[in-house]
């Protein structure tokens, strides 16, 4: 489970996906709720009807009770007669609807004198009894109406309503909304991107200047960069700087169950923007609709194509004088349809790189503005330790640190909180409940020690920063390595060393325990991917300088088939196998030669669970290995 800085850091923002499943569950819940309410009402009604459990007796029996003077008063409501007995209990009976109480009782032989001494109250037909008889009819109707209303409401939520089908769901940010306003000052780093976008800002502020001189104003700007590099933020900042409304919609929101909805949403979005021009339209994740058309997979292709065409039509359709700028963001520029990139469309491209060390420090400084820091905080150190972090990662690091401090009842964030948060953001939270058996703990310790040892003995692997056998996220343990300096280019020897280092855990398990667990499976996956990329993408193998994968998209490999012949495919596979085997041998040689160091590291790991860089280097020195030093550039 070697974790280097690039692994395990997926696109954490874009989870979610279609919500219809959730909505469906919502409706079921509502139905159950409605049913329960219905049951309660029915029960309550029948309870009221039976009138506190008054026993109902035949009219003949009722009459004889009256004759025996056991009933002192009678209430008549419609055809229901209720008699109160001497002991204050009551009995009920029914009489014929169109016969009076006197007639009925007389017919059953109650004497007139008895009747005259009995207290008889007749309630009008239109009293409670009348309404009471209507309740069984009205209630179900009301209930049905209620149900229909309820369901309709639910369905509306489930995106199926006919009313607002094609309406765009754009969120508009008003330029006068101070709370929502973002400016270039809020975006740290990204100097080049800001410079490029300044031109757009100036155009939106004073379009006339540009139009008068006949300058071509871009209509579309494509922001490209990894997730969390601040694309959305930058687009908002352009709107904020120019003081124009910002209409925001995500590419995935065009996707609908029904073909044509996406296209009509696009139309709506542009109409809306034209009305509030000058304005910025921002389409996030444009790759969701703008994928190369032929590459569409499955049934949803058609709707997407229409959506894409509509975007193109709209972009061609407005004049520069309309003061609209369409900005779009993607982290997959390689899969975009070429038609989107033509002149007059998204012909401006702004690339957002992952921030380098000084930019990371700047981003951290932006995010501490609202947070009280302890005196020991040194953002420079944090920036050094976070290569590969995006702006969003850094923002979440700051937030995690604040949560840690608050949970421990402190008023300020300390350096220690920040350091602990780095690992949390990188690898996920610690899983303290994940208890290893002593045997598993031993295997994990040797596995991680294997990675660390191999990394320390190979010249082009990054130095080890920390080793841990505390489970985090998906990893049972991890070896964290960080480069001395940020790497922009990977060399062949660095690849080979990385592959060997990934193999370190596997080899250590095999050599020490004579057996292999499922632990190294992810390591092998990572290593194999690297080896395959070396062969098919970077020309770093015996096959020579040749690229064999379709541009960019690995997922498309299976669909397009291969660009190369079967026999060439075999050569690729055997090259990959050779690279893997050689890496395995290199790792094995190191582990066997330095077995004493491996044991020392693993034993220490079992004892303390975490080893930081300084202790680790001491262990290496004690076992005759010289730790790596930063290379001096000549
Ligand atoms: P993207 O759209 O590229 O995925 P976002 O613009 O949504 O990324 O960025 C996510 C969050 O990351 C922002 O809300 C912000 O807090 C933080 N962030 C990213 N880049 C920067 C930056 N350069 N300066 C300050 N904060 C940033
Ligand atoms: Zn491993």
XYZ file of C-alpha atoms and ligand atoms in Angstrom:
662
model
C 0.000 0.000 0.000
C 2.549 2.481 -1.076
C 1.017 5.860 -1.208
C 2.808 8.453 -3.095
C 1.503 11.899 -3.466
C -0.558 11.196 -6.527
C -2.489 8.209 -5.396
C -5.784 8.057 -3.697
C -6.744 11.554 -4.523
C -9.665 11.259 -6.800
C -12.046 13.890 -7.881
C -13.711 14.368 -4.549
C -15.926 17.187 -5.622
C -18.023 15.589 -8.175
C -19.632 12.813 -6.278
C -23.377 12.719 -6.436
C -24.586 11.787 -9.857
C -28.201 11.357 -10.780
C -30.540 11.952 -7.947
C -33.562 10.115 -9.292
C -32.892 7.081 -7.106
C -33.015 9.247 -4.045
C -36.181 10.953 -5.172
C -37.819 7.606 -5.781
C -37.066 6.542 -2.257
C -38.511 9.875 -1.150
C -41.823 9.102 -2.821
C -42.019 5.664 -1.252
C -41.408 7.229 2.112
C -44.134 9.753 1.502
C -46.551 7.012 0.494
C -45.855 5.070 3.645
C -46.285 8.257 5.661
C -49.614 9.016 3.977
C -50.796 5.488 4.595
C -50.006 5.707 8.280
C -51.844 9.032 8.566
C -54.813 7.466 6.814
C -54.878 4.535 9.222
C -54.775 6.865 12.202
C -57.647 8.983 10.875
C -59.753 5.892 10.153
C -59.130 4.530 13.581
C -59.915 7.845 15.259
C -63.104 8.123 13.264
C -64.339 4.667 14.165
C -63.476 5.413 17.763
C -65.626 8.542 17.733
C -68.402 6.702 15.910
C -68.691 3.942 18.446
C -69.043 6.685 21.005
C -66.739 5.528 23.741
C -67.714 1.933 23.328
C -71.451 2.286 23.978
C -72.919 -1.205 23.530
C -75.541 -1.483 20.792
C -78.529 -3.640 21.619
C -81.633 -4.643 19.620
C -84.547 -2.212 19.785
C -86.727 -4.846 21.479
C -84.276 -5.144 24.325
C -84.021 -1.356 24.501
C -87.794 -1.113 24.777
C -87.981 -3.635 27.560
C -85.286 -1.730 29.471
C -87.444 1.387 29.143
C -90.496 -0.566 30.350
C -88.567 -1.735 33.363
C -87.713 1.913 34.057
C -84.041 1.109 33.896
C -83.471 3.955 31.460
C -83.915 7.439 32.770
C -83.262 9.533 29.672
C -83.167 8.955 25.940
C -81.415 10.970 23.251
C -82.504 10.558 19.658
C -80.150 11.581 16.877
C -81.412 10.575 13.479
C -82.226 6.892 13.782
C -79.782 6.312 16.629
C -81.229 6.237 20.100
C -79.038 6.427 23.137
C -80.380 5.592 26.558
C -78.734 6.594 29.823
C -79.298 3.957 32.473
C -79.757 4.582 36.176
C -76.121 3.678 36.803
C -75.054 6.393 34.263
C -73.882 3.846 31.703
C -75.455 4.123 28.282
C -76.766 1.783 25.641
C -77.485 2.403 21.979
C -79.989 1.097 19.554
C -81.426 1.879 16.152
C -84.969 2.685 15.301
C -86.660 2.812 11.901
C -85.736 6.065 10.216
C -89.218 7.318 9.507
C -90.925 6.256 12.721
C -90.959 8.518 15.781
C -89.452 7.347 19.049
C -92.934 7.211 20.607
C -94.295 5.037 17.848
C -91.357 2.726 17.967
C -91.301 2.247 21.713
C -95.111 1.984 21.901
C -95.004 -0.673 19.243
C -92.705 -2.653 21.509
C -95.199 -2.335 24.344
C -93.832 0.542 26.369
C -96.760 2.163 28.109
C -97.548 5.813 27.537
C -97.169 6.587 31.250
C -93.656 5.180 31.278
C -92.806 7.178 28.202
C -94.075 10.387 29.738
C -91.844 9.961 32.775
C -88.785 9.258 30.660
C -86.675 12.226 29.697
C -86.531 12.231 25.867
C -84.386 14.635 23.819
C -84.658 14.649 20.054
C -81.716 16.099 18.149
C -82.370 17.381 14.644
C -81.513 15.238 11.662
C -79.036 17.889 10.629
C -77.067 17.629 13.824
C -73.843 15.831 14.347
C -75.363 12.658 13.074
C -75.824 14.081 9.616
C -72.206 15.148 9.327
C -71.191 11.966 10.943
C -72.838 10.037 8.190
C -71.038 12.143 5.594
C -67.584 11.594 7.023
C -67.136 8.119 5.541
C -67.796 9.617 2.099
C -65.862 12.837 2.422
C -62.837 11.440 4.127
C -61.704 9.104 1.349
C -62.245 11.848 -1.218
C -60.171 14.266 0.811
C -57.593 11.600 1.297
C -57.406 10.832 -2.403
C -57.107 14.498 -3.286
C -54.372 14.860 -0.728
C -52.528 11.855 -2.099
C -52.676 13.154 -5.656
C -51.351 16.503 -4.529
C -48.613 14.863 -2.522
C -47.504 12.587 -5.329
C -47.567 15.399 -7.836
C -45.314 17.363 -5.566
C -42.915 14.440 -5.280
C -42.828 13.867 -9.000
C -42.100 17.496 -9.557
C -39.065 17.113 -7.399
C -38.024 14.068 -9.383
C -37.278 16.208 -12.410
C -40.210 14.808 -14.296
C -42.504 17.751 -14.249
C -43.823 18.933 -17.535
C -43.887 22.546 -16.497
C -40.274 23.472 -16.158
C -38.852 20.826 -18.432
C -36.708 22.867 -20.675
C -36.008 25.689 -18.334
C -32.410 26.238 -17.598
C -31.432 25.663 -14.033
C -28.738 28.250 -14.097
C -27.841 29.818 -10.828
C -27.301 33.521 -11.184
C -24.948 35.452 -9.003
C -25.799 39.096 -8.875
C -22.786 41.409 -9.158
C -24.129 43.517 -6.313
C -24.266 40.630 -3.909
C -21.282 41.461 -1.726
C -21.381 38.170 0.117
C -21.142 36.097 -3.044
C -18.672 38.325 -4.798
C -15.296 36.854 -5.697
C -12.464 38.928 -7.098
C -8.976 38.190 -8.359
C -7.667 39.016 -4.905
C -9.431 35.940 -3.526
C -7.719 33.690 -6.042
C -4.176 33.091 -4.910
C -1.437 32.223 -7.369
C -2.583 31.475 -10.926
C -0.799 34.595 -12.093
C -0.747 33.780 -15.804
C -4.381 32.757 -15.825
C -5.390 35.997 -14.184
C -3.392 37.997 -16.688
C -5.114 36.258 -19.579
C -8.504 36.815 -18.081
C -7.839 40.466 -17.330
C -8.460 41.140 -20.997
C -11.946 39.654 -20.719
C -12.617 41.757 -17.660
C -11.587 44.911 -19.472
C -13.785 44.066 -22.401
C -16.796 43.529 -20.180
C -16.128 46.767 -18.375
C -15.730 48.912 -21.491
C -16.718 46.995 -24.606
C -16.942 50.049 -26.776
C -13.237 50.708 -26.655
C -12.585 47.302 -28.185
C -15.405 47.293 -30.696
C -14.551 50.752 -32.027
C -11.079 49.682 -32.919
C -12.379 46.527 -34.580
C -10.749 44.135 -32.158
C -11.888 40.522 -32.139
C -13.296 39.773 -28.765
C -13.285 36.148 -27.713
C -16.675 34.598 -27.156
C -15.588 31.534 -25.338
C -12.889 30.833 -22.793
C -12.048 27.285 -21.832
C -10.528 26.818 -18.389
C -8.561 23.621 -18.204
C -7.109 22.068 -15.114
C -7.336 19.315 -12.553
C -10.324 19.253 -10.206
C -10.083 21.824 -7.457
C -7.563 24.075 -9.169
C -9.972 26.976 -8.895
C -11.618 27.043 -12.314
C -15.047 27.926 -11.000
C -13.563 30.403 -8.612
C -11.611 32.129 -11.357
C -14.635 32.378 -13.626
C -16.581 33.924 -10.782
C -13.728 36.296 -10.152
C -13.903 37.491 -13.758
C -17.592 38.280 -13.259
C -16.800 39.884 -9.921
C -14.032 42.055 -11.339
C -16.165 43.152 -14.263
C -19.236 43.612 -12.100
C -21.497 41.536 -14.344
C -23.966 38.752 -13.517
C -22.604 35.227 -13.451
C -24.811 32.445 -14.804
C -23.612 29.090 -13.655
C -24.682 25.684 -14.927
C -22.954 22.341 -14.857
C -22.616 20.210 -17.962
C -24.160 17.269 -16.186
C -27.292 19.316 -15.569
C -28.020 19.289 -19.278
C -28.204 15.560 -19.205
C -31.746 14.445 -18.944
C -33.856 11.416 -19.367
C -35.539 12.980 -22.349
C -33.805 13.834 -25.549
C -34.104 17.486 -26.353
C -34.341 18.786 -22.829
C -30.657 19.599 -22.699
C -30.863 21.578 -25.918
C -33.815 23.578 -24.730
C -32.008 24.311 -21.483
C -29.109 25.681 -23.462
C -31.467 27.948 -25.398
C -32.991 29.123 -22.189
C -29.645 29.751 -20.573
C -28.486 31.933 -23.440
C -31.791 33.800 -23.535
C -31.473 34.481 -19.870
C -27.907 35.688 -20.310
C -28.825 37.950 -23.213
C -31.455 39.579 -21.072
C -28.955 40.347 -18.343
C -26.059 41.203 -20.655
C -23.265 42.061 -20.149
C -22.889 38.715 -18.438
C -20.774 35.644 -18.062
C -22.141 32.205 -18.749
C -20.190 29.515 -16.980
C -20.601 25.874 -17.947
C -18.822 23.610 -15.508
C -17.764 20.110 -16.574
C -18.349 20.854 -20.216
C -16.886 17.470 -21.074
C -20.156 15.950 -19.882
C -21.826 17.274 -23.025
C -18.869 18.193 -25.166
C -17.281 14.807 -25.625
C -16.129 13.853 -29.085
C -19.398 13.012 -30.739
C -18.438 9.684 -32.224
C -17.234 8.541 -28.845
C -20.632 8.666 -27.246
C -21.393 5.431 -25.551
C -24.797 3.904 -25.035
C -28.206 5.489 -25.513
C -27.674 8.913 -24.016
C -25.500 9.917 -26.922
C -28.240 11.495 -28.943
C -29.457 13.922 -26.319
C -25.930 14.952 -25.600
C -25.241 15.556 -29.233
C -28.270 17.815 -29.510
C -27.166 19.695 -26.417
C -23.701 20.143 -27.828
C -25.052 21.295 -31.186
C -27.267 23.780 -29.439
C -24.310 25.211 -27.545
C -22.494 25.617 -30.846
C -25.510 27.245 -32.477
C -25.950 29.673 -29.611
C -22.291 30.566 -29.561
C -22.310 31.261 -33.269
C -25.556 33.147 -32.926
C -24.630 36.053 -30.738
C -22.671 39.055 -31.799
C -19.676 40.441 -29.944
C -21.773 43.534 -29.334
C -24.024 41.523 -27.087
C -21.367 41.490 -24.402
C -21.645 37.851 -23.527
C -18.680 35.721 -22.619
C -19.083 31.994 -22.321
C -16.628 30.364 -19.968
C -16.385 26.637 -19.585
C -14.330 24.383 -17.369
C -13.025 20.893 -17.896
C -10.427 18.574 -16.507
C -10.551 16.446 -19.633
C -9.700 18.775 -22.509
C -8.454 15.754 -24.428
C -11.925 14.288 -24.894
C -13.591 17.499 -26.056
C -15.161 17.654 -29.465
C -12.971 19.582 -31.861
C -15.973 21.641 -32.958
C -16.014 23.309 -29.559
C -12.464 24.493 -29.949
C -12.806 26.160 -33.336
C -12.307 29.899 -33.797
C -15.321 31.836 -32.637
C -16.113 29.279 -30.005
C -13.860 28.263 -27.129
C -10.797 29.582 -28.859
C -9.267 31.053 -25.739
C -7.770 28.503 -23.465
C -6.509 29.112 -19.976
C -4.627 26.380 -18.244
C -4.685 26.083 -14.483
C -1.828 24.052 -13.101
C -1.680 22.493 -9.702
C -0.150 25.190 -7.518
C 3.590 25.128 -6.888
C 5.136 25.690 -3.498
C 4.834 29.446 -3.338
C 1.319 29.354 -4.769
C 0.331 26.806 -2.170
C 1.575 29.097 0.525
C -0.418 31.941 -1.001
C -3.563 29.818 -1.188
C -3.142 28.781 2.429
C -2.817 32.440 3.375
C -6.076 33.224 1.591
C -7.855 30.574 3.573
C -6.552 31.580 7.005
C -8.136 34.989 6.794
C -11.147 33.974 8.804
C -9.298 31.584 11.091
C -7.344 32.410 14.267
C -3.876 30.871 14.157
C -1.494 29.987 16.960
C 1.924 31.627 16.903
C 3.786 28.504 15.903
C 2.049 28.191 12.550
C 4.460 28.165 9.658
C 2.634 27.994 6.359
C 5.852 27.631 4.432
C 6.430 24.219 5.977
C 2.892 23.148 5.188
C 3.301 24.307 1.603
C 6.496 22.278 1.344
C 4.787 19.166 2.516
C 1.853 19.329 0.165
C 3.080 18.836 -3.384
C 0.266 17.726 -5.654
C -2.398 19.383 -3.530
C -4.940 21.443 -5.416
C -6.420 24.689 -4.142
C -9.485 22.771 -3.031
C -7.313 20.287 -1.124
C -5.569 23.142 0.644
C -8.885 24.750 1.512
C -10.095 21.493 2.959
C -6.805 21.029 4.840
C -7.353 24.361 6.553
C -10.874 23.364 7.399
C -9.825 19.997 8.812
C -7.242 21.718 10.984
C -9.874 24.103 12.314
C -12.155 21.173 13.109
C -9.350 19.363 14.927
C -8.552 22.423 17.030
C -12.201 22.997 17.859
C -12.725 19.393 18.835
C -9.821 19.591 21.211
C -11.277 22.722 22.738
C -8.641 25.168 21.561
C -9.325 28.654 20.305
C -6.547 28.795 17.726
C -5.216 26.464 15.041
C -1.729 25.135 15.752
C 0.937 23.890 13.363
C 0.371 20.398 14.677
C -3.279 20.538 13.559
C -2.206 21.495 10.073
C 0.379 18.717 9.870
C -2.105 16.097 10.969
C -4.622 17.382 8.452
C -2.228 16.905 5.537
C -2.417 13.152 5.916
C -6.118 13.220 6.474
C -6.742 15.120 3.252
C -4.258 12.981 1.367
C -5.323 9.547 2.505
C -8.637 9.857 4.260
C -9.343 9.752 7.989
C -7.564 7.355 10.332
C -9.489 4.214 10.952
C -8.740 3.617 14.585
C -11.457 1.007 14.844
C -9.666 -1.050 12.236
C -8.020 -3.478 14.634
C -5.369 -5.733 13.190
C -4.598 -9.139 14.583
C -0.966 -9.429 15.763
C -0.186 -11.442 12.659
C -1.773 -8.852 10.340
C 0.056 -6.105 12.156
C 3.332 -7.902 11.568
C 2.601 -8.421 7.886
C 1.598 -4.774 7.453
C 4.755 -3.617 9.249
C 7.016 -5.705 7.016
C 5.083 -4.667 3.945
C 5.498 -0.955 4.630
C 9.087 -1.423 5.762
C 9.679 -3.112 2.411
C 8.428 -0.063 0.501
C 10.437 2.307 2.651
C 13.647 0.321 2.432
C 13.497 -0.085 -1.342
C 12.702 3.612 -1.764
C 15.704 4.535 0.367
C 18.096 2.400 -1.644
C 17.091 3.536 -5.128
C 18.638 6.757 -6.389
C 15.619 8.129 -8.240
C 12.825 7.300 -5.829
C 11.544 10.107 -3.635
C 12.752 10.103 -0.028
C 10.489 8.599 2.606
C 8.717 11.123 4.765
C 6.720 8.933 7.035
C 5.772 5.297 7.499
C 2.623 4.248 9.278
C 0.707 1.084 9.990
C -2.394 2.915 11.123
C -5.139 2.320 8.599
C -6.337 5.353 6.732
C -9.008 5.538 4.079
C -8.587 2.419 2.004
C -4.973 1.798 2.920
C -4.046 -0.600 5.721
C -0.791 1.266 6.199
C 1.183 3.704 4.140
C 4.600 4.918 3.211
C 4.604 8.562 2.408
C 7.308 9.876 0.188
C 7.781 13.416 -0.911
C 10.146 14.773 -3.517
C 12.786 17.278 -2.436
C 11.659 19.549 -5.175
C 8.555 19.590 -7.196
C 8.757 17.387 -10.212
C 7.229 18.432 -13.468
C 8.887 15.815 -15.608
C 9.165 12.130 -14.808
C 12.278 10.428 -16.127
C 12.513 6.823 -17.166
C 14.780 6.000 -14.253
C 12.311 7.624 -11.849
C 9.544 5.452 -13.294
C 11.647 2.320 -12.912
C 12.515 3.199 -9.321
C 8.893 3.935 -8.517
C 7.805 0.597 -9.912
C 10.442 -1.197 -7.868
C 9.407 0.742 -4.780
C 5.770 -0.277 -5.324
C 6.982 -3.850 -5.435
C 8.806 -3.475 -2.086
C 5.789 -4.469 -0.014
C 5.072 -7.528 -2.109
C 8.668 -8.723 -1.990
C 8.983 -8.177 1.755
C 5.845 -10.208 2.448
C 7.035 -13.015 0.219
C 10.592 -13.169 1.539
C 9.705 -12.935 5.221
C 6.498 -14.953 5.431
C 6.838 -17.095 2.342
C 3.295 -16.125 1.458
C 1.457 -13.207 -0.128
C -1.681 -11.450 1.073
C -4.223 -9.368 -0.800
C -2.501 -6.306 0.653
C -0.200 -5.580 -2.289
C -2.899 -5.835 -4.963
C -3.251 -2.077 -5.279
C 0.526 -1.700 -5.398
C 0.696 -4.140 -8.273
C -2.071 -2.332 -10.090
C -0.307 0.995 -9.772
C 3.029 -0.489 -10.813
C 1.549 -2.268 -13.813
C -0.213 0.878 -14.975
C 3.053 2.760 -14.760
C 4.885 0.053 -16.708
C 2.199 -0.005 -19.389
C 2.281 3.776 -19.704
C 6.052 3.629 -20.116
C 5.643 1.255 -23.036
C 2.560 2.596 -24.763
C 2.653 6.290 -23.991
C 6.122 7.571 -23.240
C 8.312 5.484 -25.516
C 10.397 4.365 -22.548
C 10.827 0.740 -23.515
C 12.648 -1.484 -25.957
C 9.822 -0.891 -28.426
C 11.211 2.551 -28.918
C 9.591 5.936 -29.404
C 5.992 5.189 -30.232
C 2.648 6.129 -28.681
C 0.098 3.363 -28.868
C -2.929 4.568 -26.971
C -5.620 6.805 -28.429
C -5.056 10.334 -27.308
C -5.983 10.795 -23.704
C -8.890 8.582 -23.035
C -8.074 5.223 -21.580
C -11.724 4.276 -21.296
C -12.074 4.441 -25.023
C -9.516 1.754 -25.621
C -12.012 -1.027 -25.261
C -14.497 0.636 -27.574
C -12.298 1.616 -30.433
C -10.315 -1.533 -30.316
C -6.602 -1.248 -30.651
C -4.554 0.952 -32.871
C -2.004 -1.780 -33.284
C -1.825 -5.327 -34.535
C -2.199 -8.455 -32.457
C 1.460 -9.292 -32.764
C 2.393 -5.818 -31.622
C 0.033 -6.232 -28.687
C 1.965 -9.297 -27.650
C 5.189 -7.309 -27.771
C 3.640 -4.662 -25.538
C 2.537 -7.244 -23.024
C 5.917 -8.891 -22.934
C 7.633 -5.517 -22.501
C 5.350 -4.700 -19.579
C 6.095 -8.084 -18.083
C 9.823 -7.558 -18.517
C 9.733 -4.176 -16.790
C 7.741 -5.639 -13.919
C 10.089 -8.611 -13.575
C 13.174 -6.455 -13.544
C 11.650 -4.175 -10.944
C 10.775 -7.184 -8.872
C 14.350 -8.457 -9.073
C 15.736 -5.082 -8.063
C 13.415 -4.867 -5.086
C 14.239 -8.446 -4.147
C 17.993 -7.869 -4.252
C 17.660 -4.874 -1.951
C 15.406 -6.671 0.518
C 17.623 -9.745 0.678
C 20.847 -7.763 0.998
C 19.490 -5.375 3.621
C 17.349 -7.814 5.531
C 18.686 -6.570 8.864
C 17.508 -3.055 8.035
C 14.110 -4.390 6.966
C 13.698 -6.227 10.263
C 14.790 -3.210 12.259
C 12.311 -0.912 10.505
C 9.459 -3.405 10.786
C 10.089 -4.090 14.474
C 10.174 -0.391 15.215
C 6.958 0.090 13.249
C 5.199 -2.593 15.256
C 6.307 -0.846 18.415
C 5.437 2.759 17.589
C 3.097 2.442 14.564
C 4.312 5.727 13.024
C 7.859 6.542 12.033
C 8.720 10.068 10.970
C 11.513 10.954 8.621
C 14.199 11.773 11.216
C 13.737 8.530 13.155
C 13.640 6.611 9.926
C 16.945 8.063 8.790
C 18.492 7.165 12.127
C 17.346 3.592 11.616
C 18.903 3.564 8.153
C 22.205 4.912 9.437
C 22.243 2.361 12.257
C 21.968 -0.312 9.588
C 24.644 1.027 7.333
C 22.517 2.830 4.757
C 23.169 6.453 3.925
C 19.961 8.488 3.768
C 19.315 10.567 0.677
C 20.315 14.157 0.577
C 18.975 16.887 -1.560
C 20.978 16.922 -4.745
C 22.859 20.080 -5.370
C 22.150 21.323 -8.827
C 25.354 21.976 -10.700
P -12.631 23.649 -9.864
O -13.799 24.381 -10.434
O -11.362 23.863 -10.616
O -12.863 22.201 -9.594
P -13.130 25.351 -7.634
O -13.043 26.659 -8.285
O -14.502 24.820 -7.381
O -12.312 24.263 -8.439
O -12.303 25.390 -6.291
C -12.713 24.765 -5.143
C -12.244 25.516 -3.925
O -10.836 25.458 -3.801
C -12.549 26.989 -3.965
O -13.811 27.240 -3.460
C -11.478 27.585 -3.095
O -11.856 27.557 -1.743
C -10.320 26.660 -3.268
N -9.334 27.180 -4.220
C -8.966 26.619 -5.394
N -8.012 27.336 -5.998
C -7.779 28.395 -5.216
C -6.892 29.525 -5.313
N -6.048 29.691 -6.351
N -6.907 30.423 -4.308
C -7.728 30.266 -3.266
N -8.591 29.239 -3.120
C -8.612 28.301 -4.071
Zn 1.902 -1.365 -0.300
